mmCIF file of C-alpha atoms and ligand atoms in Angstrom:
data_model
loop_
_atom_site.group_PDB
_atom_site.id
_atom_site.type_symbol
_atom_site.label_atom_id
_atom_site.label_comp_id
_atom_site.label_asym_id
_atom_site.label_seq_id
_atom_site.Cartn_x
_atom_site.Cartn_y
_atom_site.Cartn_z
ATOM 1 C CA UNK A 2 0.000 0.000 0.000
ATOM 2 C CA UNK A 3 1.401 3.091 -1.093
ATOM 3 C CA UNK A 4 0.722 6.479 1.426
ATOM 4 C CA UNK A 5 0.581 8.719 -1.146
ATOM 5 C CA UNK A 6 -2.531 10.206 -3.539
ATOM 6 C CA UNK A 7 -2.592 12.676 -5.879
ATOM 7 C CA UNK A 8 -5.004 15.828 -5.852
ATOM 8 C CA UNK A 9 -6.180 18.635 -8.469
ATOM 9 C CA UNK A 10 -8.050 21.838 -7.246
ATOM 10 C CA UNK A 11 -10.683 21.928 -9.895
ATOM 11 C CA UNK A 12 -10.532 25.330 -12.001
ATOM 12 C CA UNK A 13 -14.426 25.967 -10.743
ATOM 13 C CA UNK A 14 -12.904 25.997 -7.117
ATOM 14 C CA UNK A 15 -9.846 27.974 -8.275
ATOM 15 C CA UNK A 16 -11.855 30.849 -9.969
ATOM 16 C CA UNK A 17 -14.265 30.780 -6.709
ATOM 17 C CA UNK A 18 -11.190 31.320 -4.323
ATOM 18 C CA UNK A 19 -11.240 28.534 -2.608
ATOM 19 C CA UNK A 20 -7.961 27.161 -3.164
ATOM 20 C CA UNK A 21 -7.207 28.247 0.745
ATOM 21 C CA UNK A 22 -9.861 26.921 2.383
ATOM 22 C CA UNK A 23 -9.857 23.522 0.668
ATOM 23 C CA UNK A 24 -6.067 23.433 1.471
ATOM 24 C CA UNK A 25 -6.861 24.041 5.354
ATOM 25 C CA UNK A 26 -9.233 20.932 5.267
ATOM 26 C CA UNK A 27 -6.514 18.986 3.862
ATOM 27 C CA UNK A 28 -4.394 19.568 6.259
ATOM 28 C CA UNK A 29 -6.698 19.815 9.000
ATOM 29 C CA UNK A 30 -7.184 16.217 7.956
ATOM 30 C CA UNK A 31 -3.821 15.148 8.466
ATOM 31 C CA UNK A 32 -2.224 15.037 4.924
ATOM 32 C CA UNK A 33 1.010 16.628 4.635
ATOM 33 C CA UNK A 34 1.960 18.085 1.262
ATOM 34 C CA UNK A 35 4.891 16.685 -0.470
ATOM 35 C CA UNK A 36 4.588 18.515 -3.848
ATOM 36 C CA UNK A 37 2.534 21.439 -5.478
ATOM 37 C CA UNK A 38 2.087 23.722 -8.274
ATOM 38 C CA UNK A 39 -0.288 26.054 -9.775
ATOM 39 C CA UNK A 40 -0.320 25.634 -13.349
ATOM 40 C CA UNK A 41 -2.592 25.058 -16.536
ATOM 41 C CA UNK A 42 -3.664 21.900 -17.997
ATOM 42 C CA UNK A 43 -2.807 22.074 -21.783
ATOM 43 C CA UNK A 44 -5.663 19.778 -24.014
ATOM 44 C CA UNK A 45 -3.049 17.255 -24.791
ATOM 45 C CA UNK A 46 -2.751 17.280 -20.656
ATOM 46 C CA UNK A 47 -6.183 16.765 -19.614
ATOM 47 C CA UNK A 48 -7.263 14.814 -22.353
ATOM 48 C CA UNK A 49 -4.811 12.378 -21.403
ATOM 49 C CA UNK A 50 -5.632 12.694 -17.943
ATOM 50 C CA UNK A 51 -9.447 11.463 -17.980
ATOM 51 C CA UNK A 52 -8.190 9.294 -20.903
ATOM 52 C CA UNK A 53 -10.388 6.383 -19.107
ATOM 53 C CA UNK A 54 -13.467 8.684 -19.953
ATOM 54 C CA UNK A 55 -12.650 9.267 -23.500
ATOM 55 C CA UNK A 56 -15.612 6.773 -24.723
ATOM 56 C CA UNK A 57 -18.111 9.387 -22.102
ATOM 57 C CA UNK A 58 -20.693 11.813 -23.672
ATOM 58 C CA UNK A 59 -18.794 14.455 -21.219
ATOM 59 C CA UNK A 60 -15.723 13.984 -22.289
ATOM 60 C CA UNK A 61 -15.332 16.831 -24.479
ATOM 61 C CA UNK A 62 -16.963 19.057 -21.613
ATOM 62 C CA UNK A 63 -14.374 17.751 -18.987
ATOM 63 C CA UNK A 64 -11.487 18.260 -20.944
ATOM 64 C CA UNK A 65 -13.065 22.170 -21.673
ATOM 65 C CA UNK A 66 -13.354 22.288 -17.923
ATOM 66 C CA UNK A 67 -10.059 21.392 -17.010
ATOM 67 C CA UNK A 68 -8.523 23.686 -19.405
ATOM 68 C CA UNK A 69 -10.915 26.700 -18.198
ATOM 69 C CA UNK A 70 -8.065 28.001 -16.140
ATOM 70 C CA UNK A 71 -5.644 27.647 -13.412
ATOM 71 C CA UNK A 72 -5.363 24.427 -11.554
ATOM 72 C CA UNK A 73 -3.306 23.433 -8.166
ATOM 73 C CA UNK A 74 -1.554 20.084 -8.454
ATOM 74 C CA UNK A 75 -0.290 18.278 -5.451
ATOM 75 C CA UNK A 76 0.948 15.191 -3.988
ATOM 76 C CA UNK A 77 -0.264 14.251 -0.348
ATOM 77 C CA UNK A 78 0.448 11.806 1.896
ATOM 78 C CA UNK A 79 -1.005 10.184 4.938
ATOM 79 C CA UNK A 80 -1.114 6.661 6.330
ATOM 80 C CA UNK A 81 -4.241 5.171 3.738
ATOM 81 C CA UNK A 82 -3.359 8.212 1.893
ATOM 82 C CA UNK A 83 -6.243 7.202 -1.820
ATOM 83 C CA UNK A 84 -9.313 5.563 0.873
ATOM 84 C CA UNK A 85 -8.819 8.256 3.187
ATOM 85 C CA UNK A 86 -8.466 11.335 0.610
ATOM 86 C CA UNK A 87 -11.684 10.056 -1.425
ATOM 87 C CA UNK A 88 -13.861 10.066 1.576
ATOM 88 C CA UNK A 89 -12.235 13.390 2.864
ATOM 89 C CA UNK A 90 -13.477 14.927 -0.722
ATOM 90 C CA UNK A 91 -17.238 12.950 -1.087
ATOM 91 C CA UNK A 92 -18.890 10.840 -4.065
ATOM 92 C CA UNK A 93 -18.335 13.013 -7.492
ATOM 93 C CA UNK A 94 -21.842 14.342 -7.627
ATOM 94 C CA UNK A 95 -22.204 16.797 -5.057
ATOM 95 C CA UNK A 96 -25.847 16.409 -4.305
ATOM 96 C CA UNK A 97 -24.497 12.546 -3.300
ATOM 97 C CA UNK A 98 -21.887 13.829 -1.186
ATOM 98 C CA UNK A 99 -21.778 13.413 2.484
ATOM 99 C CA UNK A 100 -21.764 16.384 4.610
ATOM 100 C CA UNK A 101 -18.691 18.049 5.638
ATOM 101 C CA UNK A 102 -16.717 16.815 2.313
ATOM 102 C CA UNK A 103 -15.105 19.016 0.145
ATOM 103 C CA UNK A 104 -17.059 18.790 -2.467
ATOM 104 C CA UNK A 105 -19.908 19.395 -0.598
ATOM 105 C CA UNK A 106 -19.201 22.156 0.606
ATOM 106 C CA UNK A 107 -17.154 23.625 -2.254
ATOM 107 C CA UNK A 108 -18.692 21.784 -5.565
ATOM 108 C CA UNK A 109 -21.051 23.263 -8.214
ATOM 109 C CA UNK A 110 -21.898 20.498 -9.976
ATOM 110 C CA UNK A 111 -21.187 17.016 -11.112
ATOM 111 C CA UNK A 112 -18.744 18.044 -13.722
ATOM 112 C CA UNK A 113 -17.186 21.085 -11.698
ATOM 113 C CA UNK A 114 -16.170 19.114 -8.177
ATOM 114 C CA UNK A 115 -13.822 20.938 -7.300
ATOM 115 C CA UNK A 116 -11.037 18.395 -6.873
ATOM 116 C CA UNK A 117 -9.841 15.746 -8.064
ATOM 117 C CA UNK A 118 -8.519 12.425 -5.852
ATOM 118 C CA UNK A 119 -6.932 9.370 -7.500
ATOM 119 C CA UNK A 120 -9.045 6.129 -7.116
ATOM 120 C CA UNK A 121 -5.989 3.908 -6.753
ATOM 121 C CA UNK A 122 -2.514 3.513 -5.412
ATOM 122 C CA UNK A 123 -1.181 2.781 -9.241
ATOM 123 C CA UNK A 124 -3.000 5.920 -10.076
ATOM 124 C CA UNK A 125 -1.935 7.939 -7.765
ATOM 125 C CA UNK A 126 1.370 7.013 -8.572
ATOM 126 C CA UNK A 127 1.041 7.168 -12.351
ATOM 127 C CA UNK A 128 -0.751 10.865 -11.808
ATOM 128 C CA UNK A 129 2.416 11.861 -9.288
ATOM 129 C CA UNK A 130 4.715 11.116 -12.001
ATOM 130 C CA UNK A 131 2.576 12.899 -14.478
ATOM 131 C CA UNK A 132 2.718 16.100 -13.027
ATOM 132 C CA UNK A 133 5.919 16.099 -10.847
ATOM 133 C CA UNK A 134 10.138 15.624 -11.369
ATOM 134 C CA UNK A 135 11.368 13.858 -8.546
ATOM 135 C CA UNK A 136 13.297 17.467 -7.907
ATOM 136 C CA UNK A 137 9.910 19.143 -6.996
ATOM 137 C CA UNK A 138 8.860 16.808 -3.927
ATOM 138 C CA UNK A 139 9.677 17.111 -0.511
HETATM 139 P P1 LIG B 12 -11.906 12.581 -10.285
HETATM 140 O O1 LIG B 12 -11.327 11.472 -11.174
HETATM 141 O O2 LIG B 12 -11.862 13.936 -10.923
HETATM 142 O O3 LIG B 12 -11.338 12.547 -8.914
HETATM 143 P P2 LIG B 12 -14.147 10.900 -9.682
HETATM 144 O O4 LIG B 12 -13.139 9.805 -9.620
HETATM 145 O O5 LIG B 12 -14.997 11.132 -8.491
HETATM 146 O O6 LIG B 12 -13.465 12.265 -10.068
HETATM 147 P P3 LIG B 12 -14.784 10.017 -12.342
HETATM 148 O O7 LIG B 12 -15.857 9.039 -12.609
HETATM 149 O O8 LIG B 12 -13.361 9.590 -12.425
HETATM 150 O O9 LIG B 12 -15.110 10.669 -10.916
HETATM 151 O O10 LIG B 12 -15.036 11.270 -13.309
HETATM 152 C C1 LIG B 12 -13.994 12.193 -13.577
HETATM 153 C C2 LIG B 12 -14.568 13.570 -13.622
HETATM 154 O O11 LIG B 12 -15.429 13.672 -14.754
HETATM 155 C C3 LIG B 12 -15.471 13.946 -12.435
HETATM 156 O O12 LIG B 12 -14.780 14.371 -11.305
HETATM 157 C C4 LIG B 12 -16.286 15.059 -13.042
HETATM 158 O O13 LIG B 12 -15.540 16.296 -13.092
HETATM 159 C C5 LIG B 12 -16.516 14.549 -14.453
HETATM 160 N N1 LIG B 12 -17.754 13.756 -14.545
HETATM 161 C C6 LIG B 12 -17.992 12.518 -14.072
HETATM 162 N N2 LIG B 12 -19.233 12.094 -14.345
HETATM 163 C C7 LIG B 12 -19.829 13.116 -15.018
HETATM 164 C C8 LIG B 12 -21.124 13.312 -15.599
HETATM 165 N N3 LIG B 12 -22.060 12.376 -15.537
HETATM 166 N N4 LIG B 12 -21.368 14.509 -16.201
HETATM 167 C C9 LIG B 12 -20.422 15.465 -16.289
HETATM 168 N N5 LIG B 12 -19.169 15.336 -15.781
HETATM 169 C C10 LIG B 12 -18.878 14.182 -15.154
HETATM 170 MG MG1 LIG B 13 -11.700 9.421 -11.122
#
């Protein structure tokens, strides 16, 4: 079991300001951040990203999203790091998601969730690598 996951902040959560206050839940629930950026996902980038969705009527939409603007990227870690992170941000339609969660609270819709979590230790592994050099982690 690996004790790392990767996360996005969502550009809907970005262009809401919300990048601090979903950061303080994060580390309010006991992740530690080992890498970050703020960048921009090209369309080569996020279409290769939600490549698993590619056969999805909102594909096209997702990868417009994700390209809308500015994203934070960042590698956390915590004992149960993928389990733990995926129930810290709630089911991917917000209406679903428990109270409390991030996207709960921050989320405007099912395609705008305001974060992203990886769903598996290979993933989040795979995504790491995707976004960071070894020289950017700490
Ligand atoms: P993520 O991979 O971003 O953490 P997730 O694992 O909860 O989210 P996935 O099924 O992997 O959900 O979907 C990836 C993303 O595609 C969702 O987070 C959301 O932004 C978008 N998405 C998923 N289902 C829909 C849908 N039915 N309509 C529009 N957008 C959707
Ligand atoms: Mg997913």
């Amino acid at each position: 079991m690996s004790n790392i996951t990767f996360t996005m902040i969502k550009p809907d959560a970005v262009k809401n300001n919300n990048i601090g206050p979903i950061l303080a839940k994060i580390n309010d629930a006991g992740f530690t951040i080992r890498a970050m950026k703020y960048t921009e996902l090209s369309e080569a980038q996020a279409m290769a990203f939600y490549e698993v969705h590619k056969e999805r009527p909102f594909y096209g939409e997702l990868v417009e999203f994700m390209t809308s603007g500015p994203i934070v990227a960042a590698i956390l870690e915590k004992e149960n790091a993928v389990e733990d992170f995926r129930k810290l941000i709630g089911a991917t339609n917000p209406t679903e998601a428990a109270e409390g969660t991030i996207r709960k609270i921050f989320a405007e819709s099912i395609q705008n969730n305001a974060v992203h979590g990886s769903d598996s230790d290979e993933n989040a592994i795979i995504e790491a690598d995707f976004h960071f050099s070894k020289t950017e982690r700490f």
